[in-house]
Amino acid sequence: MNSSPVPESGRAPLVQLSGVSKSYGGVMAVSGVDLEIARGEFVAIMGPSGCGKTTTLRMLAGLENPSSGSIRLNGEEVRDLAPWQRDTPMVWQSLALFPFLSVIENVEFGLRMRKVGRAERRRRATDWLARLGLADFAQRRVDELSGGQRQRVALARSLVTEPPLLLLDEPLSALDHHLSLKMQGELTRLQRELGIAFVYVTHSHSEAFAMADRVVIMANGEVAQCGAPMEVFHRPASRFVAEFLGGNNIFQADVVARDGSRLELRTPEGRFTAEAGAQGGAALAAGAAIDLVVRADRISLTAKPGWATNEVACTLVGEEFIGSTVNGHLETSGGKQIVVQLNAKDLEEIELDVGRQFYASWHPEDCHLVQRPHAAH
Ligand code: ADP
Ligand code: MG
């Protein structure tokens, strides 16, 4: 049920941001963002602190006006509509519940603002409380609830108006790890069941990659990359994204020769061979300045030199336990740091003694190449 006055056009995407920018005085919080969101889609937005995630959500919610660009909902421009006129509620990390109202009054609030009659309000709020497992808590004050329960009240309050889109700004970051995982599951299930779109800001990669149909990575107010989680994971579009995702080794490289899909690369750590595969194109011709990205789990570590095409001698400087795998941190003689993810089987074969020399190697097929930005920082 969509209470917005805008008819469903069927063709236009649910949300369409075109060239959306927001500046505060001289600060560009968001800069030229283009983004489309389909009905029922789960989009996660990630990026370093201050990159414009919250500002983007606030503009979608109508809490902030863009300085330029357009925001369409169901094909209709909404940039001048107030929050209650556009049906895009937002759930914050702080939840922003009213402490002086009971649980059910909190949930009814949005309906009251929309002048829904008292009996109807009660009925709908009661429904949503039951749906979120809060039926017995209707008369409690919100400060008498646990963190997870409050989270559900905030959700019920946003969902009671049955919006086509829910905006969530780091909603789980205040919860402990176990509760956060549990709520992650509940949110995903709820989103699929309701079939409404979620735009979900998180600083947690695991949250974003587990929950979303599509992830958007922002940097300095701009969209750095947008795509399916596995696409972004395997094919980061830039050095920035590769670094942001973590677990990547990045070598500054020049293409010295190209033979079909094979590229000869020159790096400060030596010459490597990359299989360009689907990444062909003029940008990767001889002479191109690129960044070579090799994931930590794609690198093998041996105590003796092998005959691998891509091999670097390096010294173990430390190790880090990540559950069932260990990250080996190594350094080349030139001071380049290399991280290698080792599983239980790898660890049976080598002794991780700090100070010992190893050989890190990888296949040409595991080389991912990205263009180097012109203004490197
Ligand atoms: P994120 O949510 O990604 O951490 P924000 O969207 O909150 O980032 O902020 C983006 C940039 O805009 C930051 O540099 C921040 O300081 C600035 N900013 C956000 N809101 C305001 C505001 N109301 N007034 C001035 N600057 C702001
Ligand atoms: Mg924020």
Short mmCIF file of C-alpha atoms and ligand atoms in Angstrom, two decimals:
data_model
loop_
_atom_site.label_atom_id
_atom_site.label_comp_id
_atom_site.label_asym_id
_atom_site.label_seq_id
_atom_site.Cartn_x
_atom_site.Cartn_y
_atom_site.Cartn_z
CA MET A 1 0.00 0.00 0.00
CA ASN A 2 1.59 3.23 -1.07
CA SER A 3 0.13 6.31 0.55
CA SER A 4 2.16 8.71 -1.59
CA PRO A 5 0.14 10.82 -4.00
CA VAL A 6 2.49 9.83 -6.82
CA PRO A 7 1.07 7.09 -9.06
CA GLU A 8 3.26 4.04 -9.63
CA SER A 9 4.63 4.60 -13.08
CA GLY A 10 5.94 1.05 -13.42
CA ARG A 11 8.74 2.15 -15.72
CA ALA A 12 10.75 4.69 -13.79
CA PRO A 13 13.12 3.33 -11.14
CA LEU A 14 11.92 3.73 -7.55
CA VAL A 15 14.66 6.26 -6.82
CA GLN A 16 16.77 8.23 -9.23
CA LEU A 17 19.50 10.56 -8.02
CA SER A 18 20.97 12.61 -10.87
CA GLY A 19 23.97 14.86 -10.32
CA VAL A 20 23.07 15.36 -6.67
CA SER A 21 25.41 17.64 -4.75
CA LYS A 22 25.28 19.19 -1.32
CA SER A 23 27.64 21.81 0.01
CA TYR A 24 27.76 23.27 3.49
CA GLY A 25 29.47 26.62 3.12
CA GLY A 26 32.64 25.67 1.28
CA VAL A 27 32.48 21.95 2.14
CA MET A 28 31.25 19.63 -0.62
CA ALA A 29 29.59 16.91 1.46
CA VAL A 30 28.14 15.18 -1.62
CA SER A 31 29.30 15.82 -5.15
CA GLY A 32 27.57 14.83 -8.38
CA VAL A 33 26.05 11.54 -7.23
CA ASP A 34 24.13 9.51 -9.82
CA LEU A 35 22.36 6.48 -8.43
CA GLU A 36 19.27 4.48 -9.30
CA ILE A 37 17.49 2.17 -6.91
CA ALA A 38 14.98 -0.41 -8.10
CA ARG A 39 11.81 -1.41 -6.25
CA GLY A 40 12.58 -4.00 -3.62
CA GLU A 41 16.33 -3.62 -3.98
CA PHE A 42 18.73 -3.76 -1.02
CA VAL A 43 21.50 -1.21 -1.55
CA ALA A 44 24.32 -0.83 0.96
CA ILE A 45 26.38 2.36 1.07
CA MET A 46 29.90 2.18 2.48
CA GLY A 47 32.84 4.53 2.66
CA PRO A 48 35.18 6.24 5.09
CA SER A 49 33.83 8.54 7.77
CA GLY A 50 32.86 11.93 6.32
CA CYS A 51 32.48 10.72 2.71
CA GLY A 52 28.84 11.85 2.48
CA LYS A 53 26.80 8.74 3.33
CA THR A 54 24.54 10.33 5.94
CA THR A 55 24.09 13.47 3.86
CA THR A 56 22.97 11.32 0.90
CA LEU A 57 20.39 9.55 3.09
CA ARG A 58 19.20 12.82 4.60
CA MET A 59 18.59 14.23 1.12
CA LEU A 60 16.62 11.10 0.21
CA ALA A 61 14.60 11.46 3.40
CA GLY A 62 13.93 15.14 2.71
CA LEU A 63 15.78 16.30 5.81
CA GLU A 64 18.26 18.19 3.66
CA ASN A 65 17.83 19.92 0.30
CA PRO A 66 20.40 19.20 -2.42
CA SER A 67 22.42 22.24 -3.53
CA SER A 68 22.01 20.94 -7.08
CA GLY A 69 20.79 17.91 -8.99
CA SER A 70 17.50 16.07 -8.88
CA ILE A 71 15.95 13.34 -6.75
CA ARG A 72 13.07 11.42 -8.27
CA LEU A 73 10.81 8.98 -6.53
CA ASN A 74 8.68 6.90 -8.90
CA GLY A 75 9.75 9.27 -11.63
CA GLU A 76 8.52 12.39 -9.81
CA GLU A 77 10.86 15.15 -8.63
CA VAL A 78 10.74 15.25 -4.81
CA ARG A 79 13.49 17.67 -3.96
CA ASP A 80 11.03 20.25 -2.71
CA LEU A 81 8.81 17.81 -0.80
CA ALA A 82 8.99 17.70 2.99
CA PRO A 83 9.88 14.38 4.68
CA TRP A 84 6.24 13.50 5.49
CA GLN A 85 5.22 14.11 1.88
CA ARG A 86 7.61 11.58 0.38
CA ASP A 87 7.37 8.35 2.36
CA THR A 88 11.06 7.66 2.78
CA PRO A 89 11.52 7.17 6.52
CA MET A 90 14.94 6.84 8.08
CA VAL A 91 16.26 4.72 10.94
CA TRP A 92 19.32 6.13 12.72
CA GLN A 93 21.98 4.49 14.81
CA SER A 94 20.68 6.58 17.72
CA LEU A 95 17.15 5.40 16.79
CA ALA A 96 15.74 8.81 17.83
CA LEU A 97 12.75 7.28 19.63
CA PHE A 98 10.66 9.53 21.87
CA PRO A 99 11.58 8.54 25.43
CA PHE A 100 8.46 10.13 26.92
CA LEU A 101 6.08 8.11 24.72
CA SER A 102 5.14 4.45 25.11
CA VAL A 103 6.25 1.89 22.56
CA ILE A 104 2.91 1.93 20.75
CA GLU A 105 2.74 5.74 20.78
CA ASN A 106 6.18 5.82 19.19
CA VAL A 107 4.99 3.47 16.48
CA GLU A 108 1.79 5.44 15.90
CA PHE A 109 3.65 8.71 15.54
CA GLY A 110 4.04 8.69 11.75
CA LEU A 111 0.36 7.84 11.31
CA ARG A 112 -0.63 10.68 13.63
CA MET A 113 1.41 13.08 11.51
CA ARG A 114 -0.50 11.79 8.50
CA LYS A 115 -3.82 12.40 10.27
CA VAL A 116 -4.82 8.74 10.34
CA GLY A 117 -7.77 8.25 12.76
CA ARG A 118 -7.18 6.93 16.27
CA ALA A 119 -8.71 3.46 15.87
CA GLU A 120 -6.98 2.82 12.56
CA ARG A 121 -3.69 4.06 14.04
CA ARG A 122 -3.94 1.66 16.98
CA ARG A 123 -4.80 -1.24 14.72
CA ARG A 124 -1.90 -0.68 12.36
CA ALA A 125 0.62 -0.01 15.13
CA THR A 126 -0.53 -3.14 16.99
CA ASP A 127 -0.11 -5.16 13.81
CA TRP A 128 3.44 -3.99 13.31
CA LEU A 129 4.40 -4.56 16.93
CA ALA A 130 3.14 -8.14 16.62
CA ARG A 131 5.00 -8.59 13.37
CA LEU A 132 8.26 -7.57 15.01
CA GLY A 133 7.71 -9.68 18.12
CA LEU A 134 6.86 -6.71 20.34
CA ALA A 135 3.18 -7.43 21.07
CA ASP A 136 3.78 -7.65 24.83
CA PHE A 137 5.70 -4.39 25.01
CA ALA A 138 3.14 -1.95 23.59
CA GLN A 139 2.62 -0.05 26.85
CA ARG A 140 6.25 0.03 28.01
CA ARG A 141 8.37 3.12 27.85
CA VAL A 142 11.22 2.81 25.37
CA ASP A 143 13.85 3.26 28.08
CA GLU A 144 12.56 0.03 29.64
CA LEU A 145 13.58 -1.98 26.57
CA SER A 146 16.79 -3.75 25.55
CA GLY A 147 18.90 -2.53 22.63
CA GLY A 148 17.49 -5.11 20.23
CA GLN A 149 13.91 -4.34 21.26
CA ARG A 150 14.45 -0.63 20.74
CA GLN A 151 15.85 -1.39 17.33
CA ARG A 152 12.65 -3.22 16.48
CA VAL A 153 10.50 -0.35 17.78
CA ALA A 154 12.41 2.02 15.51
CA LEU A 155 11.77 -0.33 12.59
CA ALA A 156 8.06 -0.67 13.41
CA ARG A 157 7.78 3.11 13.64
CA SER A 158 9.31 3.51 10.19
CA LEU A 159 7.45 0.65 8.54
CA VAL A 160 3.98 1.43 9.91
CA THR A 161 3.34 3.86 7.05
CA GLU A 162 4.26 1.06 4.61
CA PRO A 163 6.83 3.06 2.67
CA PRO A 164 8.31 1.84 -0.62
CA LEU A 165 11.79 2.69 0.67
CA LEU A 166 13.47 2.53 4.07
CA LEU A 167 16.67 4.44 4.79
CA LEU A 168 18.93 3.01 7.49
CA ASP A 169 21.99 4.84 8.80
CA GLU A 170 24.34 2.42 10.58
CA PRO A 171 21.38 0.95 12.45
CA LEU A 172 23.30 -1.92 14.04
CA SER A 173 26.55 -0.25 14.97
CA ALA A 174 25.52 0.36 18.59
CA LEU A 175 24.69 -3.32 19.17
CA ASP A 176 27.09 -6.02 20.35
CA HIS A 177 28.40 -8.46 17.77
CA HIS A 178 25.98 -11.31 18.47
CA LEU A 179 22.89 -9.11 18.54
CA SER A 180 24.07 -7.29 15.45
CA LEU A 181 24.35 -10.59 13.54
CA LYS A 182 20.89 -11.61 14.72
CA MET A 183 19.35 -8.28 13.70
CA GLN A 184 21.17 -8.54 10.36
CA GLY A 185 19.30 -11.78 9.70
CA GLU A 186 15.99 -10.29 10.82
CA LEU A 187 16.42 -7.17 8.69
CA THR A 188 17.27 -9.20 5.60
CA ARG A 189 14.26 -11.45 6.12
CA LEU A 190 11.96 -8.47 6.72
CA GLN A 191 13.23 -6.68 3.63
CA ARG A 192 12.61 -9.73 1.43
CA GLU A 193 9.20 -10.36 2.96
CA LEU A 194 8.00 -6.78 2.58
CA GLY A 195 9.57 -6.36 -0.83
CA ILE A 196 10.47 -2.74 -0.09
CA ALA A 197 13.78 -1.15 -1.03
CA PHE A 198 16.41 -0.60 1.68
CA VAL A 199 19.22 1.90 1.46
CA TYR A 200 21.52 0.81 4.21
CA VAL A 201 24.56 2.74 5.34
CA THR A 202 27.13 0.68 7.20
CA HIS A 203 30.82 0.80 8.02
CA SER A 204 30.85 -2.99 8.25
CA HIS A 205 31.99 -4.74 5.09
CA SER A 206 30.63 -8.06 6.27
CA GLU A 207 27.19 -6.51 6.84
CA ALA A 208 27.11 -4.88 3.44
CA PHE A 209 28.38 -7.91 1.53
CA ALA A 210 26.09 -10.34 3.35
CA MET A 211 22.89 -8.32 3.04
CA ALA A 212 22.93 -6.19 -0.08
CA ASP A 213 21.98 -6.82 -3.71
CA ARG A 214 24.25 -3.95 -4.63
CA VAL A 215 26.95 -2.02 -2.79
CA VAL A 216 27.90 1.60 -3.33
CA ILE A 217 31.31 2.74 -2.18
CA MET A 218 31.64 6.47 -1.66
CA ALA A 219 34.78 8.61 -1.40
CA ASN A 220 34.94 12.37 -0.90
CA GLY A 221 31.26 12.84 -1.63
CA GLU A 222 31.37 10.85 -4.87
CA VAL A 223 30.42 7.31 -5.88
CA ALA A 224 33.73 5.46 -6.24
CA GLN A 225 32.09 2.20 -7.32
CA CYS A 226 28.68 0.66 -7.47
CA GLY A 227 27.92 -2.98 -8.26
CA ALA A 228 26.96 -6.44 -7.04
CA PRO A 229 28.95 -7.37 -3.90
CA MET A 230 31.00 -10.09 -5.63
CA GLU A 231 31.68 -7.86 -8.62
CA VAL A 232 33.06 -5.11 -6.36
CA PHE A 233 34.99 -7.63 -4.27
CA HIS A 234 36.65 -9.29 -7.26
CA ARG A 235 36.98 -6.25 -9.47
CA PRO A 236 37.55 -3.11 -7.44
CA ALA A 237 37.42 -0.19 -9.87
CA SER A 238 40.26 1.79 -8.34
CA ARG A 239 43.13 1.64 -5.92
CA PHE A 240 40.95 3.50 -3.43
CA VAL A 241 38.25 0.80 -3.50
CA ALA A 242 40.85 -2.01 -3.33
CA GLU A 243 42.40 -0.39 -0.26
CA PHE A 244 39.05 0.37 1.32
CA LEU A 245 37.91 -3.25 0.99
CA GLY A 246 41.12 -4.45 2.63
CA GLY A 247 42.97 -7.73 2.12
CA ASN A 248 44.47 -6.49 -1.14
CA ASN A 249 48.09 -6.09 -2.19
CA ILE A 250 48.56 -3.17 -4.52
CA PHE A 251 51.63 -2.62 -6.67
CA GLN A 252 52.24 0.49 -8.69
CA ALA A 253 53.04 -0.77 -12.17
CA ASP A 254 53.76 0.23 -15.75
CA VAL A 255 52.73 -1.91 -18.67
CA VAL A 256 55.93 -2.55 -20.62
CA ALA A 257 54.58 -4.94 -23.23
CA ARG A 258 51.37 -6.58 -24.27
CA ASP A 259 51.04 -9.88 -26.09
CA GLY A 260 47.39 -10.70 -26.67
CA SER A 261 45.85 -10.81 -23.20
CA ARG A 262 49.25 -11.19 -21.45
CA LEU A 263 50.75 -8.06 -20.00
CA GLU A 264 54.33 -7.58 -18.88
CA LEU A 265 54.41 -5.24 -15.90
CA ARG A 266 57.29 -3.36 -14.34
CA THR A 267 57.02 -2.57 -10.64
CA PRO A 268 59.51 -1.47 -7.99
CA GLU A 269 59.30 -5.08 -6.71
CA GLY A 270 60.23 -6.62 -10.04
CA ARG A 271 58.66 -7.66 -13.33
CA PHE A 272 55.35 -9.47 -13.27
CA THR A 273 53.04 -11.03 -15.80
CA ALA A 274 49.31 -10.43 -15.73
CA GLU A 275 46.51 -12.08 -17.63
CA ALA A 276 44.28 -9.20 -18.63
CA GLY A 277 41.37 -11.50 -19.50
CA ALA A 278 38.19 -9.52 -19.81
CA GLN A 279 39.99 -6.36 -18.81
CA GLY A 280 41.43 -5.74 -22.27
CA GLY A 281 41.24 -2.40 -23.95
CA ALA A 282 43.45 0.46 -24.92
CA ALA A 283 43.95 1.59 -21.33
CA LEU A 284 46.11 -1.46 -20.72
CA ALA A 285 48.42 -1.06 -23.72
CA ALA A 286 52.18 -0.75 -23.31
CA GLY A 287 53.04 2.52 -21.60
CA ALA A 288 49.95 2.58 -19.35
CA ALA A 289 50.43 3.47 -15.69
CA ILE A 290 48.31 1.15 -13.60
CA ASP A 291 47.86 -0.40 -10.18
CA LEU A 292 48.15 -4.15 -9.87
CA VAL A 293 45.81 -5.62 -7.25
CA VAL A 294 46.36 -9.12 -5.87
CA ARG A 295 44.10 -10.40 -3.11
CA ALA A 296 45.80 -11.72 0.03
CA ASP A 297 44.09 -15.11 -0.38
CA ARG A 298 45.49 -15.47 -3.91
CA ILE A 299 49.12 -15.36 -2.81
CA SER A 300 51.07 -18.50 -1.94
CA LEU A 301 53.95 -18.44 0.46
CA THR A 302 56.85 -20.86 0.21
CA ALA A 303 60.12 -21.19 2.09
CA LYS A 304 62.08 -21.88 -1.09
CA PRO A 305 61.99 -20.00 -4.36
CA GLY A 306 59.84 -21.72 -6.98
CA TRP A 307 59.58 -21.10 -10.67
CA ALA A 308 56.51 -18.94 -10.50
CA THR A 309 56.15 -16.13 -13.01
CA ASN A 310 55.25 -13.69 -10.27
CA GLU A 311 57.44 -14.16 -7.26
CA VAL A 312 58.80 -11.78 -4.64
CA ALA A 313 61.28 -12.51 -1.89
CA CYS A 314 60.09 -11.08 1.43
CA THR A 315 60.62 -11.33 5.15
CA LEU A 316 57.93 -12.18 7.68
CA VAL A 317 57.39 -9.24 10.02
CA GLY A 318 54.26 -10.38 11.84
CA GLU A 319 51.18 -12.53 11.85
CA GLU A 320 47.57 -11.93 12.72
CA PHE A 321 44.98 -14.58 13.58
CA ILE A 322 41.65 -14.17 11.79
CA GLY A 323 39.60 -17.12 13.01
CA SER A 324 40.48 -20.12 10.88
CA THR A 325 43.01 -18.27 8.76
CA VAL A 326 46.17 -16.32 9.54
CA ASN A 327 47.32 -13.17 7.80
CA GLY A 328 51.07 -13.20 7.29
CA HIS A 329 52.57 -9.71 7.08
CA LEU A 330 55.75 -9.56 5.06
CA GLU A 331 58.11 -6.96 3.68
CA THR A 332 60.29 -6.93 0.59
CA SER A 333 63.87 -5.65 0.68
CA GLY A 334 62.53 -2.44 -0.86
CA GLY A 335 60.17 -1.98 2.10
CA LYS A 336 56.97 -2.94 0.28
CA GLN A 337 54.47 -4.59 2.61
CA ILE A 338 52.74 -7.74 1.48
CA VAL A 339 49.86 -9.47 3.20
CA VAL A 340 49.16 -13.16 2.59
CA GLN A 341 46.13 -15.03 3.87
CA LEU A 342 47.09 -18.53 4.98
CA ASN A 343 44.70 -21.37 5.73
CA ALA A 344 45.20 -24.35 8.04
CA LYS A 345 46.76 -26.45 5.26
CA ASP A 346 49.26 -23.72 4.36
CA LEU A 347 50.24 -23.50 8.01
CA GLU A 348 51.05 -27.21 8.14
CA GLU A 349 53.56 -26.69 5.37
CA ILE A 350 55.45 -23.65 6.58
CA GLU A 351 56.76 -22.36 9.89
CA LEU A 352 55.77 -18.76 10.42
CA ASP A 353 58.90 -17.52 12.14
CA VAL A 354 59.23 -13.77 12.23
CA GLY A 355 62.42 -12.64 10.49
CA ARG A 356 62.48 -15.66 8.17
CA GLN A 357 62.67 -15.20 4.41
CA PHE A 358 59.79 -16.41 2.22
CA TYR A 359 58.72 -16.25 -1.39
CA ALA A 360 55.31 -14.84 -2.22
CA SER A 361 53.90 -15.85 -5.59
CA TRP A 362 50.66 -15.65 -7.54
CA HIS A 363 49.19 -16.58 -10.89
CA PRO A 364 48.90 -14.14 -13.79
CA GLU A 365 45.12 -14.87 -13.73
CA ASP A 366 44.88 -13.50 -10.18
CA CYS A 367 46.18 -10.10 -11.20
CA HIS A 368 43.49 -7.45 -11.22
CA LEU A 369 44.49 -4.23 -12.95
CA VAL A 370 43.08 -0.78 -12.39
CA GLN A 371 43.92 2.50 -13.97
CA ARG A 372 45.92 4.84 -11.83
CA PRO A 373 44.10 8.11 -11.07
CA HIS A 374 45.71 11.16 -12.64
CA ALA A 375 45.92 13.10 -9.39
CA ALA A 376 47.46 10.50 -7.06
CA HIS A 377 47.36 11.44 -3.38
P1 ADP B 1 29.39 10.21 6.60
O1 ADP B 1 27.99 9.90 7.00
O2 ADP B 1 29.83 9.49 5.37
O3 ADP B 1 30.36 10.01 7.71
P2 ADP B 1 28.42 12.93 6.32
O4 ADP B 1 27.44 12.86 5.23
O5 ADP B 1 27.88 12.99 7.71
O6 ADP B 1 29.49 11.76 6.19
O7 ADP B 1 29.32 14.22 6.12
C1 ADP B 1 29.97 14.53 4.91
C2 ADP B 1 30.74 15.83 5.04
O8 ADP B 1 29.85 16.91 5.21
C3 ADP B 1 31.67 15.87 6.25
O9 ADP B 1 32.82 16.58 5.89
C4 ADP B 1 30.88 16.62 7.28
O10 ADP B 1 31.70 17.27 8.19
C5 ADP B 1 30.09 17.60 6.42
N1 ADP B 1 28.78 17.92 7.01
C6 ADP B 1 27.76 17.07 7.21
N2 ADP B 1 26.69 17.70 7.75
C7 ADP B 1 27.07 18.99 7.89
C8 ADP B 1 26.40 20.18 8.38
N3 ADP B 1 25.14 20.15 8.83
N4 ADP B 1 27.10 21.34 8.37
C9 ADP B 1 28.37 21.39 7.90
N5 ADP B 1 29.04 20.33 7.42
C10 ADP B 1 28.41 19.14 7.42
MG MG B 2 27.26 9.14 8.81
#
